[in-house]
Amino acid sequence: MNPCKVMSASEFALERTFEYGSPEQNESVQAIIQHVLKEKDQALFALSRKLDKVEIDTLRVSEAEMLDAYAHVDEPFLTSLRLAIDNIRRFHEKQKRQSWMDLQTDGSLLGQILRPLERVGVYVPGGKAAYPSSVLMNVIPAQVAGVKEIVMVTPPGTNGVLGINPAILVAAHELGITEIYRVGGAQAVAALAYGTETIRPVDKICGPGNIYVALAKRNVYGVVDIDSIAGPTDIVVFADEQAEPAYVAADMLSQAEHDEMASAILVTDSERLADEVQRELAEQLAHLQRKDIALASLERHGAILLAANLEEGMATVNRIAPEHLELMVSDPLNWLGKVENAGAVFLGRYSSEPVGDYFAGPNHILPTNGTARFSSPLNVDDFLKKSSVIYYSREALLQNGEHIVRLALSEGLDGHAKAIQVRLEKEGE
Amino acid sequence: MNPCKVMSASEFALERTFEYGSPEQNESVQAIIQHVLKEKDQALFALSRKLDKVEIDTLRVSEAEMLDAYAHVDEPFLTSLRLAIDNIRRFHEKQKRQSWMDLQTDGSLLGQILRPLERVGVYVPGGKAAYPSSVLMNVIPAQVAGVKEIVMVTPPGTNGVLGINPAILVAAHELGITEIYRVGGAQAVAALAYGTETIRPVDKICGPGNIYVALAKRNVYGVVDIDSIAGPTDIVVFADEQAEPAYVAADMLSQAEHDEMASAILVTDSERLADEVQRELAEQLAHLQRKDIALASLERHGAILLAANLEEGMATVNRIAPEHLELMVSDPLNWLGKVENAGAVFLGRYSSEPVGDYFAGPNHILPTNGTARFSSPLNVDDFLKKSSVIYYSREALLQNGEHIVRLALSEGLDGHAKAIQVRLEKEGE
């Protein structure tokens, strides 16, 4: 059994899928947003009843509930979680930047000031997709940026603490997040964007969600900022004959198990490796809990791409612009400089992709669907805003005024010119 | 005559306008995009004929046409333009950042690599809104980021070099831009996103345009990156009794003359200043070429907001989150730290807003419509993409593997766990 199709790297045709939802889904999201705008908290209660089939009476998760969640996780999990938090925080601290001011010779000052966003909302999906690692990856960059208020929303469920996964509450509590609301779906996004009696509006909404959450984020974009809308996850393993087939296959499967839409692709110049990876995939698949999902992903979106040589293979990698890229070659540093488009690059045989998903420090929220051509991993900059600063001295204005006037007049904007001229006249006196 | 309404700063109610176009406009934009996808260059010719009423036979503007444009601008304009280019380039050079790598004690390396986008398209509007300054402000940050290919599109017109404003062509040529196409509207955006026989697709589209251009950018977002969709321009002048009323009024008018939708607001604690600014506005208006536009803007969207004190005034400023903010107070540095939301801040009596529009160096493409709460001036980062880099050493994997396995299993992803375990088993041998 060969789970993956094999084809030539240079002939591989990209299929990008952009999931924007149906017009009907978009209409129902818009109706939900209007409902929340009008009825606020009452709409959240009503929509949770209707859509989540849950009767909630308080939106806010209490401190007691959060502490209670600790009873549902074990000590080793806590230890691992805390180590991950430390690593992720240390990495993101390196991304921090300073405001700067630049003194000009004419006494003017020009600069750029960085400030954190004031209030950020993080959406955390419910059910099986409630991942504590995703809480860490969304919250920590915002905290490192200096965001004062970080609020979390997550759907109420039917088990546990009104269904909220205890690991989510523990992860939030470990990060010092205390403002959490049990509300999900498009209604949660609307509440974060416009505010209700209980939930004050935020400046930016981030975090993954289903198609209704994604559509709601698109609809409120402009009122607030949003992170990117994630597409299906993907990995490319770029490997030479030296690569260990068992590692290549395991890493491909770790991506394929996410979702039938996920894509795991091997790019190699070695037919022998290609054959061995096929065998390993077939064998390892049999032992996976999520083997049906992984197999469907491999069959539909997986591929083994044979390149005439590694240079040709790298050209295909750059065309794919993968979310995750493993350089499982004997000289990974030689290839790093040739990578043009990739969200995260994993070098060498020990840097398995889950190292980055959970633990090493870099963010696991990465550009999907080929958007690594122009997008970046979630990072501290995403929670900072810049302001330019201009202090023009009297000398600078007298010296440069004529140029500003001339440029303004060349564009037919004499009001702009006059704002300078009125000063040149008065100050020249 | 008092052009501006006067009201209390604390009671001022924000009206945000989000112009998304009508469903009909959006449908016609989608039809244009489909047309370009299918017929490529032929669609561009046909749509220019139909929408711009211009018969074009070659899309590319020739080198000879660009050089010919120099005959239509004078030497002083060139001098002023070149000085502006130098200033803008110098400011944006300060925004440049380095890739970094961080060596961990266990031999792992973590890092962040910055790379320029490969190819960027700049839309330059035609007609009266063809501003050479806008060419500089879009192109220079991309060049400083290191973008190799910058291509420009601008509508063909009926006069001059097939109607392209010579100052635009001169500005482009001064910047070394040689790839320019005479095509505008939604069809130009579609060509940049998807490519035609003549125009190769880009990774990002920036630059202002009318509602059709804005809608087209929204529609292709995801296929390519776009800059933000600009709303109407605005200014807030924050002034105390020491401010010069003639300067305050002139700066308000320089914003109001842009557009009837533009907003110019004075926030002050001084009733005397408020009165004098009203008088100055009325008087200066009379001499403006664009007085009808400026008056309509002041009447509809202008305001003088009286604050009980400057602290209260600053709270209102932050609520407005202006695109341009002038601190025309005797101690502007004292107030700079209290500004939370503003695209660009102008300090003191000589820093008139047109100083920043044309010449000082900072970018004039700024967050409008209150989006300074979460957005930034156009800057070098907008043309860079980041990649995370993870090199995990054997030691690091053996040491941390158990934590990664545990976190993966806590999320029910045993494929992730197995990718680590297969290595721990083999390497532990």
mmCIF file of N, CA, C and O in Angstrom, chain A residues 217-266:
data_model
loop_
_atom_site.group_PDB
_atom_site.id
_atom_site.type_symbol
_atom_site.label_atom_id
_atom_site.label_comp_id
_atom_site.label_asym_id
_atom_site.label_seq_id
_atom_site.Cartn_x
_atom_site.Cartn_y
_atom_site.Cartn_z
ATOM 1 N N LYS A 217 -14.986 36.936 12.168
ATOM 2 C CA LYS A 217 -13.777 37.753 12.237
ATOM 3 C C LYS A 217 -13.648 38.623 10.985
ATOM 4 O O LYS A 217 -13.366 39.810 11.069
ATOM 5 N N ARG A 218 -13.884 38.023 9.821
ATOM 6 C CA ARG A 218 -13.850 38.805 8.579
ATOM 7 C C ARG A 218 -14.835 39.965 8.623
ATOM 8 O O ARG A 218 -14.573 41.047 8.139
ATOM 9 N N ASN A 219 -16.014 39.693 9.183
ATOM 10 C CA ASN A 219 -17.066 40.719 9.202
ATOM 11 C C ASN A 219 -16.765 41.867 10.148
ATOM 12 O O ASN A 219 -17.203 42.988 9.915
ATOM 13 N N VAL A 220 -16.060 41.601 11.230
ATOM 14 C CA VAL A 220 -15.788 42.697 12.187
ATOM 15 C C VAL A 220 -14.425 43.336 11.935
ATOM 16 O O VAL A 220 -14.048 44.280 12.634
ATOM 17 N N TYR A 221 -13.691 42.835 10.934
ATOM 18 C CA TYR A 221 -12.378 43.411 10.653
ATOM 19 C C TYR A 221 -12.524 44.873 10.211
ATOM 20 O O TYR A 221 -13.298 45.187 9.324
ATOM 21 N N GLY A 222 -11.801 45.758 10.843
ATOM 22 C CA GLY A 222 -11.938 47.190 10.569
ATOM 23 C C GLY A 222 -12.452 47.863 11.826
ATOM 24 O O GLY A 222 -11.961 48.908 12.243
ATOM 25 N N VAL A 223 -13.478 47.242 12.429
ATOM 26 C CA VAL A 223 -13.946 47.697 13.744
ATOM 27 C C VAL A 223 -12.858 47.355 14.769
ATOM 28 O O VAL A 223 -12.532 48.145 15.655
ATOM 29 N N VAL A 224 -12.329 46.157 14.628
ATOM 30 C CA VAL A 224 -11.172 45.717 15.415
ATOM 31 C C VAL A 224 -10.179 45.087 14.432
ATOM 32 O O VAL A 224 -10.517 44.829 13.285
ATOM 33 N N ASP A 225 -8.980 44.862 14.908
ATOM 34 C CA ASP A 225 -8.026 44.105 14.116
ATOM 35 C C ASP A 225 -8.282 42.621 14.325
ATOM 36 O O ASP A 225 -8.877 42.225 15.340
ATOM 37 N N ILE A 226 -7.880 41.803 13.382
ATOM 38 C CA ILE A 226 -7.933 40.346 13.568
ATOM 39 C C ILE A 226 -6.580 39.763 13.172
ATOM 40 O O ILE A 226 -5.806 40.403 12.461
ATOM 41 N N ASP A 227 -6.296 38.562 13.653
ATOM 42 C CA ASP A 227 -5.133 37.854 13.125
ATOM 43 C C ASP A 227 -5.538 37.288 11.774
ATOM 44 O O ASP A 227 -6.640 37.531 11.288
ATOM 45 N N SER A 228 -4.675 36.567 11.140
ATOM 46 C CA SER A 228 -5.033 36.020 9.830
ATOM 47 C C SER A 228 -6.040 34.892 10.012
ATOM 48 O O SER A 228 -6.175 34.325 11.082
ATOM 49 N N ILE A 229 -6.759 34.602 8.938
ATOM 50 C CA ILE A 229 -7.695 33.484 8.945
ATOM 51 C C ILE A 229 -6.896 32.253 8.496
ATOM 52 O O ILE A 229 -6.395 32.209 7.377
ATOM 53 N N ALA A 230 -6.775 31.279 9.411
ATOM 54 C CA ALA A 230 -5.920 30.131 9.110
ATOM 55 C C ALA A 230 -6.597 29.189 8.130
ATOM 56 O O ALA A 230 -7.792 28.929 8.219
ATOM 57 N N GLY A 231 -5.818 28.674 7.191
ATOM 58 C CA GLY A 231 -6.282 27.612 6.300
ATOM 59 C C GLY A 231 -5.856 26.271 6.865
ATOM 60 O O GLY A 231 -5.371 26.199 7.989
ATOM 61 N N PRO A 232 -6.013 25.198 6.085
ATOM 62 C CA PRO A 232 -5.565 23.888 6.570
ATOM 63 C C PRO A 232 -4.054 23.881 6.787
ATOM 64 O O PRO A 232 -3.315 24.595 6.118
ATOM 65 N N THR A 233 -3.617 23.073 7.728
ATOM 66 C CA THR A 233 -2.201 23.039 8.080
ATOM 67 C C THR A 233 -1.407 22.223 7.058
ATOM 68 O O THR A 233 -1.964 21.377 6.360
ATOM 69 N N ASP A 234 -0.119 22.504 6.940
ATOM 70 C CA ASP A 234 0.697 21.764 5.975
ATOM 71 C C ASP A 234 2.147 21.653 6.408
ATOM 72 O O ASP A 234 2.631 22.447 7.209
ATOM 73 N N ILE A 235 2.810 20.641 5.866
ATOM 74 C CA ILE A 235 4.246 20.466 6.095
ATOM 75 C C ILE A 235 4.907 20.012 4.799
ATOM 76 O O ILE A 235 4.299 19.294 4.006
ATOM 77 N N VAL A 236 6.131 20.477 4.578
ATOM 78 C CA VAL A 236 6.983 19.911 3.534
ATOM 79 C C VAL A 236 8.249 19.408 4.213
ATOM 80 O O VAL A 236 8.877 20.142 4.985
ATOM 81 N N VAL A 237 8.577 18.140 3.959
ATOM 82 C CA VAL A 237 9.866 17.616 4.405
ATOM 83 C C VAL A 237 10.780 17.587 3.188
ATOM 84 O O VAL A 237 10.461 16.961 2.179
ATOM 85 N N PHE A 238 11.884 18.292 3.306
ATOM 86 C CA PHE A 238 12.870 18.389 2.226
ATOM 87 C C PHE A 238 14.022 17.482 2.645
ATOM 88 O O PHE A 238 14.687 17.755 3.646
ATOM 89 N N ALA A 239 14.208 16.367 1.935
ATOM 90 C CA ALA A 239 15.116 15.343 2.456
ATOM 91 C C ALA A 239 16.023 14.789 1.370
ATOM 92 O O ALA A 239 15.616 14.672 0.207
ATOM 93 N N ASP A 240 17.242 14.455 1.770
ATOM 94 C CA ASP A 240 18.137 13.785 0.834
ATOM 95 C C ASP A 240 18.247 12.301 1.222
ATOM 96 O O ASP A 240 17.572 11.840 2.148
ATOM 97 N N GLU A 241 19.116 11.588 0.528
ATOM 98 C CA GLU A 241 19.220 10.155 0.738
ATOM 99 C C GLU A 241 19.646 9.791 2.166
ATOM 100 O O GLU A 241 19.382 8.681 2.636
ATOM 101 N N GLN A 242 20.287 10.728 2.854
ATOM 102 C CA GLN A 242 20.756 10.460 4.217
ATOM 103 C C GLN A 242 19.616 10.466 5.233
ATOM 104 O O GLN A 242 19.807 10.061 6.375
ATOM 105 N N ALA A 243 18.472 10.975 4.866
ATOM 106 C CA ALA A 243 17.391 11.139 5.848
ATOM 107 C C ALA A 243 16.890 9.780 6.345
ATOM 108 O O ALA A 243 16.898 8.797 5.606
ATOM 109 N N GLU A 244 16.442 9.744 7.562
ATOM 110 C CA GLU A 244 15.909 8.526 8.183
ATOM 111 C C GLU A 244 14.433 8.401 7.782
ATOM 112 O O GLU A 244 13.596 9.222 8.170
ATOM 113 N N PRO A 245 14.102 7.375 7.009
ATOM 114 C CA PRO A 245 12.718 7.258 6.501
ATOM 115 C C PRO A 245 11.678 7.240 7.620
ATOM 116 O O PRO A 245 10.588 7.807 7.460
ATOM 117 N N ALA A 246 11.999 6.609 8.745
ATOM 118 C CA ALA A 246 11.024 6.525 9.839
ATOM 119 C C ALA A 246 10.705 7.915 10.388
ATOM 120 O O ALA A 246 9.564 8.198 10.778
ATOM 121 N N TYR A 247 11.718 8.784 10.418
ATOM 122 C CA TYR A 247 11.487 10.145 10.935
ATOM 123 C C TYR A 247 10.661 10.958 9.933
ATOM 124 O O TYR A 247 9.747 11.698 10.311
ATOM 125 N N VAL A 248 11.037 10.808 8.677
ATOM 126 C CA VAL A 248 10.299 11.556 7.640
ATOM 127 C C VAL A 248 8.818 11.185 7.694
ATOM 128 O O VAL A 248 7.935 12.050 7.728
ATOM 129 N N ALA A 249 8.548 9.888 7.742
ATOM 130 C CA ALA A 249 7.156 9.424 7.733
ATOM 131 C C ALA A 249 6.427 9.873 8.997
ATOM 132 O O ALA A 249 5.278 10.346 8.937
ATOM 133 N N ALA A 250 7.084 9.760 10.138
ATOM 134 C CA ALA A 250 6.430 10.138 11.397
ATOM 135 C C ALA A 250 6.065 11.626 11.394
ATOM 136 O O ALA A 250 4.982 12.023 11.848
ATOM 137 N N ASP A 251 6.964 12.438 10.848
ATOM 138 C CA ASP A 251 6.694 13.880 10.840
ATOM 139 C C ASP A 251 5.571 14.216 9.854
ATOM 140 O O ASP A 251 4.740 15.092 10.130
ATOM 141 N N MET A 252 5.544 13.511 8.727
ATOM 142 C CA MET A 252 4.443 13.731 7.782
ATOM 143 C C MET A 252 3.111 13.349 8.436
ATOM 144 O O MET A 252 2.108 14.067 8.314
ATOM 145 N N LEU A 253 3.126 12.227 9.152
ATOM 146 C CA LEU A 253 1.880 11.769 9.791
ATOM 147 C C LEU A 253 1.440 12.715 10.910
ATOM 148 O O LEU A 253 0.245 12.896 11.147
ATOM 149 N N SER A 254 2.409 13.321 11.593
ATOM 150 C CA SER A 254 2.026 14.213 12.699
ATOM 151 C C SER A 254 1.265 15.421 12.145
ATOM 152 O O SER A 254 0.467 16.038 12.839
ATOM 153 N N GLN A 255 1.483 15.745 10.884
ATOM 154 C CA GLN A 255 0.714 16.824 10.275
ATOM 155 C C GLN A 255 -0.600 16.297 9.712
ATOM 156 O O GLN A 255 -1.656 16.919 9.865
ATOM 157 N N ALA A 256 -0.509 15.106 9.089
ATOM 158 C CA ALA A 256 -1.689 14.531 8.431
ATOM 159 C C ALA A 256 -2.787 14.193 9.436
ATOM 160 O O ALA A 256 -3.972 14.232 9.106
ATOM 161 N N GLU A 257 -2.408 13.891 10.683
ATOM 162 C CA GLU A 257 -3.435 13.474 11.649
ATOM 163 C C GLU A 257 -4.343 14.629 12.086
ATOM 164 O O GLU A 257 -5.378 14.425 12.682
ATOM 165 N N HIS A 258 -3.927 15.862 11.772
ATOM 166 C CA HIS A 258 -4.708 17.029 12.219
ATOM 167 C C HIS A 258 -6.108 17.030 11.629
ATOM 168 O O HIS A 258 -7.080 17.359 12.299
ATOM 169 N N ASP A 259 -6.189 16.650 10.322
ATOM 170 C CA ASP A 259 -7.345 17.123 9.584
ATOM 171 C C ASP A 259 -7.277 16.505 8.181
ATOM 172 O O ASP A 259 -6.206 16.410 7.593
ATOM 173 N N GLU A 260 -8.396 16.108 7.636
ATOM 174 C CA GLU A 260 -8.376 15.531 6.285
ATOM 175 C C GLU A 260 -7.902 16.534 5.241
ATOM 176 O O GLU A 260 -7.452 16.164 4.165
ATOM 177 N N MET A 261 -8.036 17.827 5.550
ATOM 178 C CA MET A 261 -7.593 18.873 4.627
ATOM 179 C C MET A 261 -6.105 19.154 4.742
ATOM 180 O O MET A 261 -5.532 19.886 3.926
ATOM 181 N N ALA A 262 -5.465 18.621 5.791
ATOM 182 C CA ALA A 262 -4.039 18.898 6.002
ATOM 183 C C ALA A 262 -3.220 18.316 4.861
ATOM 184 O O ALA A 262 -3.642 17.365 4.201
ATOM 185 N N SER A 263 -2.051 18.883 4.643
ATOM 186 C CA SER A 263 -1.213 18.398 3.553
ATOM 187 C C SER A 263 0.205 18.129 4.053
ATOM 188 O O SER A 263 0.803 18.963 4.731
ATOM 189 N N ALA A 264 0.707 16.920 3.747
ATOM 190 C CA ALA A 264 2.066 16.527 4.116
ATOM 191 C C ALA A 264 2.774 16.089 2.850
ATOM 192 O O ALA A 264 2.312 15.179 2.153
ATOM 193 N N ILE A 265 3.867 16.741 2.543
ATOM 194 C CA ILE A 265 4.550 16.513 1.270
ATOM 195 C C ILE A 265 6.034 16.264 1.528
ATOM 196 O O ILE A 265 6.658 16.977 2.312
ATOM 197 N N LEU A 266 6.558 15.220 0.872
ATOM 198 C CA LEU A 266 7.996 14.981 0.890
ATOM 199 C C LEU A 266 8.572 15.453 -0.436
ATOM 200 O O LEU A 266 8.058 15.095 -1.504
#
